[in-house]
CSV table of C-alpha atoms in Angstrom, one decimal:
chain,number,residue,atom,x,y,z
A,1,MET,CA,85.3,286.9,100.0
A,2,THR,CA,88.5,287.1,101.8
A,3,SER,CA,91.5,285.4,100.4
A,4,TYR,CA,94.5,284.2,102.3
A,5,ARG,CA,98.1,283.6,101.0
A,6,VAL,CA,99.9,280.8,102.9
A,7,ALA,CA,103.7,280.8,102.8
A,8,LEU,CA,104.7,276.9,102.6
A,9,ILE,CA,108.3,276.8,103.9
A,10,PRO,CA,109.7,273.2,103.7
A,11,GLY,CA,112.7,272.8,105.9
A,12,SER,CA,114.7,270.6,103.7
A,13,LEU,CA,116.7,271.4,100.7
A,14,ARG,CA,116.7,268.1,98.8
A,15,LYS,CA,115.5,268.4,95.3
A,16,ASP,CA,112.9,265.4,95.8
A,17,SER,CA,112.2,266.1,99.6
A,18,PHE,CA,109.5,264.3,101.0
A,19,ASN,CA,108.6,267.5,103.2
A,20,ARG,CA,108.3,269.8,100.0
A,21,ARG,CA,106.0,266.9,98.4
A,22,LEU,CA,104.0,267.2,101.6
A,23,ALA,CA,103.7,271.3,101.4
A,24,LEU,CA,102.4,270.7,97.9
A,25,ALA,CA,100.2,268.0,98.7
A,26,ILE,CA,98.6,269.9,101.5
A,27,GLY,CA,98.4,273.5,99.7
A,28,LYS,CA,96.3,271.4,96.8
A,29,LEU,CA,93.9,270.4,99.8
A,30,LEU,CA,93.8,274.1,101.1
A,31,PRO,CA,89.6,275.2,100.7
A,32,ASP,CA,88.6,277.8,98.4
A,33,GLY,CA,90.0,281.4,98.9
A,34,PHE,CA,93.4,280.1,99.9
A,35,ASP,CA,96.3,280.1,97.6
A,36,THR,CA,100.1,279.1,98.5
A,37,VAL,CA,103.5,280.5,97.4
A,38,MET,CA,106.4,278.0,98.1
A,39,VAL,CA,109.4,279.8,99.9
A,40,ASP,CA,112.7,278.7,98.8
A,41,ILE,CA,115.0,279.2,102.0
A,42,GLY,CA,118.3,277.4,100.4
A,43,VAL,CA,119.1,280.9,98.6
A,44,LEU,CA,119.7,282.9,101.9
A,45,PRO,CA,122.9,283.4,102.9
A,46,LEU,CA,124.1,282.6,106.8
A,47,TYR,CA,122.7,284.9,108.9
A,48,SER,CA,124.8,287.5,110.4
A,49,GLU,CA,124.1,290.5,112.4
A,50,ASP,CA,126.5,292.5,110.6
A,51,ASP,CA,124.0,292.3,107.4
A,52,ASP,CA,121.0,293.7,109.1
A,53,SER,CA,121.4,297.3,107.5
A,54,ALA,CA,122.2,296.4,104.3
A,55,PRO,CA,120.5,292.6,103.5
A,56,ALA,CA,121.1,290.6,100.5
A,57,PRO,CA,118.4,290.6,97.8
A,58,ALA,CA,117.4,287.1,98.6
A,59,VAL,CA,116.7,288.1,102.2
A,60,SER,CA,114.6,291.2,101.2
A,61,HIS,CA,112.6,288.9,98.8
A,62,PHE,CA,112.4,286.3,101.5
A,63,LYS,CA,111.0,289.0,104.2
A,64,ALA,CA,108.6,290.6,101.9
A,65,THR,CA,107.0,287.2,100.9
A,66,ILE,CA,106.6,286.2,104.4
A,67,ALA,CA,105.3,289.7,105.0
A,68,GLU,CA,102.7,289.7,102.5
A,69,ALA,CA,101.3,286.0,103.5
A,70,GLN,CA,98.4,285.5,106.0
A,71,GLY,CA,99.8,282.5,107.2
A,72,VAL,CA,102.8,280.5,107.4
A,73,LEU,CA,103.1,276.8,106.8
A,74,PHE,CA,106.3,275.0,108.1
A,75,VAL,CA,106.8,271.4,106.7
A,76,THR,CA,109.9,270.3,108.5
A,77,PRO,CA,112.1,266.9,108.6
A,78,GLU,CA,113.7,265.9,111.5
A,79,TYR,CA,117.7,266.1,111.7
A,80,ASN,CA,119.3,264.9,114.6
A,81,ARG,CA,116.0,265.0,117.1
A,82,SER,CA,115.8,269.1,115.9
A,83,ILE,CA,114.9,271.2,113.0
A,84,PRO,CA,117.6,271.4,110.0
A,85,GLY,CA,119.9,274.3,110.4
A,86,VAL,CA,118.6,275.9,107.1
A,87,LEU,CA,115.0,276.4,108.4
A,88,LYS,CA,116.5,277.8,111.7
A,89,ASN,CA,118.7,280.2,109.3
A,90,ALA,CA,115.5,281.3,107.3
A,91,ILE,CA,113.6,281.9,111.0
A,92,ASP,CA,116.5,284.0,112.3
A,93,HIS,CA,116.7,286.0,109.2
A,94,GLY,CA,112.8,286.9,109.7
A,95,SER,CA,113.1,287.7,113.0
A,96,ARG,CA,116.2,290.2,112.7
A,97,PRO,CA,116.7,293.0,113.1
A,98,ALA,CA,115.2,293.1,116.7
A,99,GLY,CA,111.9,295.0,116.5
A,100,LYS,CA,111.5,294.1,112.8
A,101,SER,CA,110.2,290.5,112.6
A,102,VAL,CA,108.0,289.5,109.7
A,103,TRP,CA,106.8,286.3,111.9
A,104,ALA,CA,104.9,288.3,114.7
A,105,GLY,CA,101.1,287.1,114.4
A,106,LYS,CA,101.1,285.2,111.6
A,107,PRO,CA,98.9,282.1,111.8
A,108,ALA,CA,101.7,279.3,111.6
A,109,GLY,CA,101.0,275.4,111.2
A,110,ILE,CA,103.7,272.8,111.5
A,111,ALA,CA,103.7,269.5,109.6
A,112,GLY,CA,106.2,267.3,108.7
A,113,VAL,CA,107.2,263.8,107.2
A,114,SER,CA,110.2,261.6,107.7
A,115,PRO,CA,111.1,257.8,107.5
A,116,GLY,CA,111.8,257.6,111.3
A,117,SER,CA,109.8,255.9,113.8
A,118,LEU,CA,108.7,259.0,115.4
A,119,GLY,CA,108.0,260.8,111.9
A,120,THR,CA,108.9,264.8,113.1
A,121,ALA,CA,107.7,265.0,116.5
A,122,LEU,CA,110.7,266.2,117.9
A,123,ALA,CA,111.5,268.5,115.6
A,124,GLN,CA,108.1,270.1,115.7
A,125,GLN,CA,108.4,270.4,119.4
A,126,HIS,CA,111.7,272.4,119.0
A,127,LEU,CA,110.0,274.6,116.3
A,128,ARG,CA,106.9,275.3,118.4
A,129,ASN,CA,109.5,276.5,121.2
A,130,VAL,CA,110.9,279.0,118.5
A,131,LEU,CA,107.7,279.9,117.1
A,132,SER,CA,106.3,280.6,120.4
A,133,HIS,CA,109.1,282.9,121.0
A,134,LEU,CA,108.7,284.8,118.0
A,135,ASP,CA,104.8,285.5,118.6
A,136,LEU,CA,103.5,283.0,115.8
A,137,PRO,CA,100.0,282.1,117.0
A,138,THR,CA,100.4,278.3,115.9
A,139,LEU,CA,98.1,275.4,115.9
A,140,ASN,CA,99.1,273.2,118.4
A,141,ALA,CA,96.5,270.3,118.0
A,142,PRO,CA,96.0,268.4,115.9
A,143,GLU,CA,99.6,267.5,115.2
A,144,LEU,CA,100.5,266.4,111.8
A,145,PHE,CA,103.8,264.4,111.6
A,146,LEU,CA,104.0,261.4,109.3
A,147,ARG,CA,106.1,258.4,108.5
A,148,TYR,CA,107.4,258.3,105.0
A,149,ARG,CA,106.2,255.2,102.9
A,150,ASP,CA,107.1,254.6,99.1
A,151,ASP,CA,103.2,254.7,98.5
A,152,LEU,CA,102.6,257.9,100.4
A,153,PHE,CA,102.1,260.0,97.3
A,154,ASP,CA,101.0,259.0,94.0
A,155,ALA,CA,102.4,259.9,90.8
A,156,ASP,CA,100.5,263.4,90.3
A,157,GLY,CA,102.0,264.3,94.2
A,158,ALA,CA,98.8,263.8,96.1
A,159,LEU,CA,98.5,261.9,99.2
A,160,ALA,CA,97.9,258.5,97.8
A,161,ARG,CA,96.5,256.6,100.9
A,162,GLY,CA,93.2,256.9,101.8
A,163,SER,CA,93.7,257.0,105.5
A,164,THR,CA,96.4,259.4,105.4
A,165,ARG,CA,94.8,261.6,102.7
A,166,ASP,CA,91.9,261.9,105.4
A,167,LEU,CA,94.0,262.7,108.4
A,168,VAL,CA,95.8,265.4,106.4
A,169,SER,CA,92.5,266.7,105.0
A,170,THR,CA,91.2,266.9,108.7
A,171,TRP,CA,94.2,268.8,109.4
A,172,VAL,CA,94.0,271.1,106.4
A,173,GLN,CA,90.6,272.0,107.4
A,174,ARG,CA,91.7,272.8,110.9
A,175,TYR,CA,94.6,274.9,109.7
A,176,ALA,CA,92.4,276.7,107.4
A,177,ALA,CA,90.1,278.0,110.2
A,178,TRP,CA,93.2,278.8,112.3
A,179,VAL,CA,94.5,281.1,109.7
A,180,ARG,CA,90.8,282.8,109.2
A,181,GLN,CA,90.7,283.3,113.2
A,182,HIS,CA,94.3,284.7,113.6
A,183,ALA,CA,94.8,286.6,110.1
A,184,ALA,CA,95.3,290.4,110.8
């Protein structure tokens, strides 16, 4: 049986981030043969081309983690109608130096949760534009952007609401099929 590792990349640094919680909940819903690794993007320095020839250890570790994964799942909040700067910084690190991107060809999924009425729809659209440029085949439909509610997660971190759990479970099955189809 082939196994797949999915790099979970929450776009928020907040300790009790809704998006980190969603990433973990999604990870628990992946089918047999999938495992996950949570990627900490908060340890990355701000990207500078000056550092390409001698990257910081955190950058080298980050890039190796992405390179070893068969899929990538971005779980992002929406800040000012776009993706957080820390997420863009991580994406930039992974794409540089030119010609040595760790992103190319990695099947990607995008999800997000926000208290805002639009969920993370606009941030996800911006992220899709970036990922397209970096040659990540990205699952476009169905989309998964949730509006946060206090009862979204149970005490164990699982999705508590039946209808939301069903929606996310359906999305997870589509994403798993996407990874199987596109993983190198």
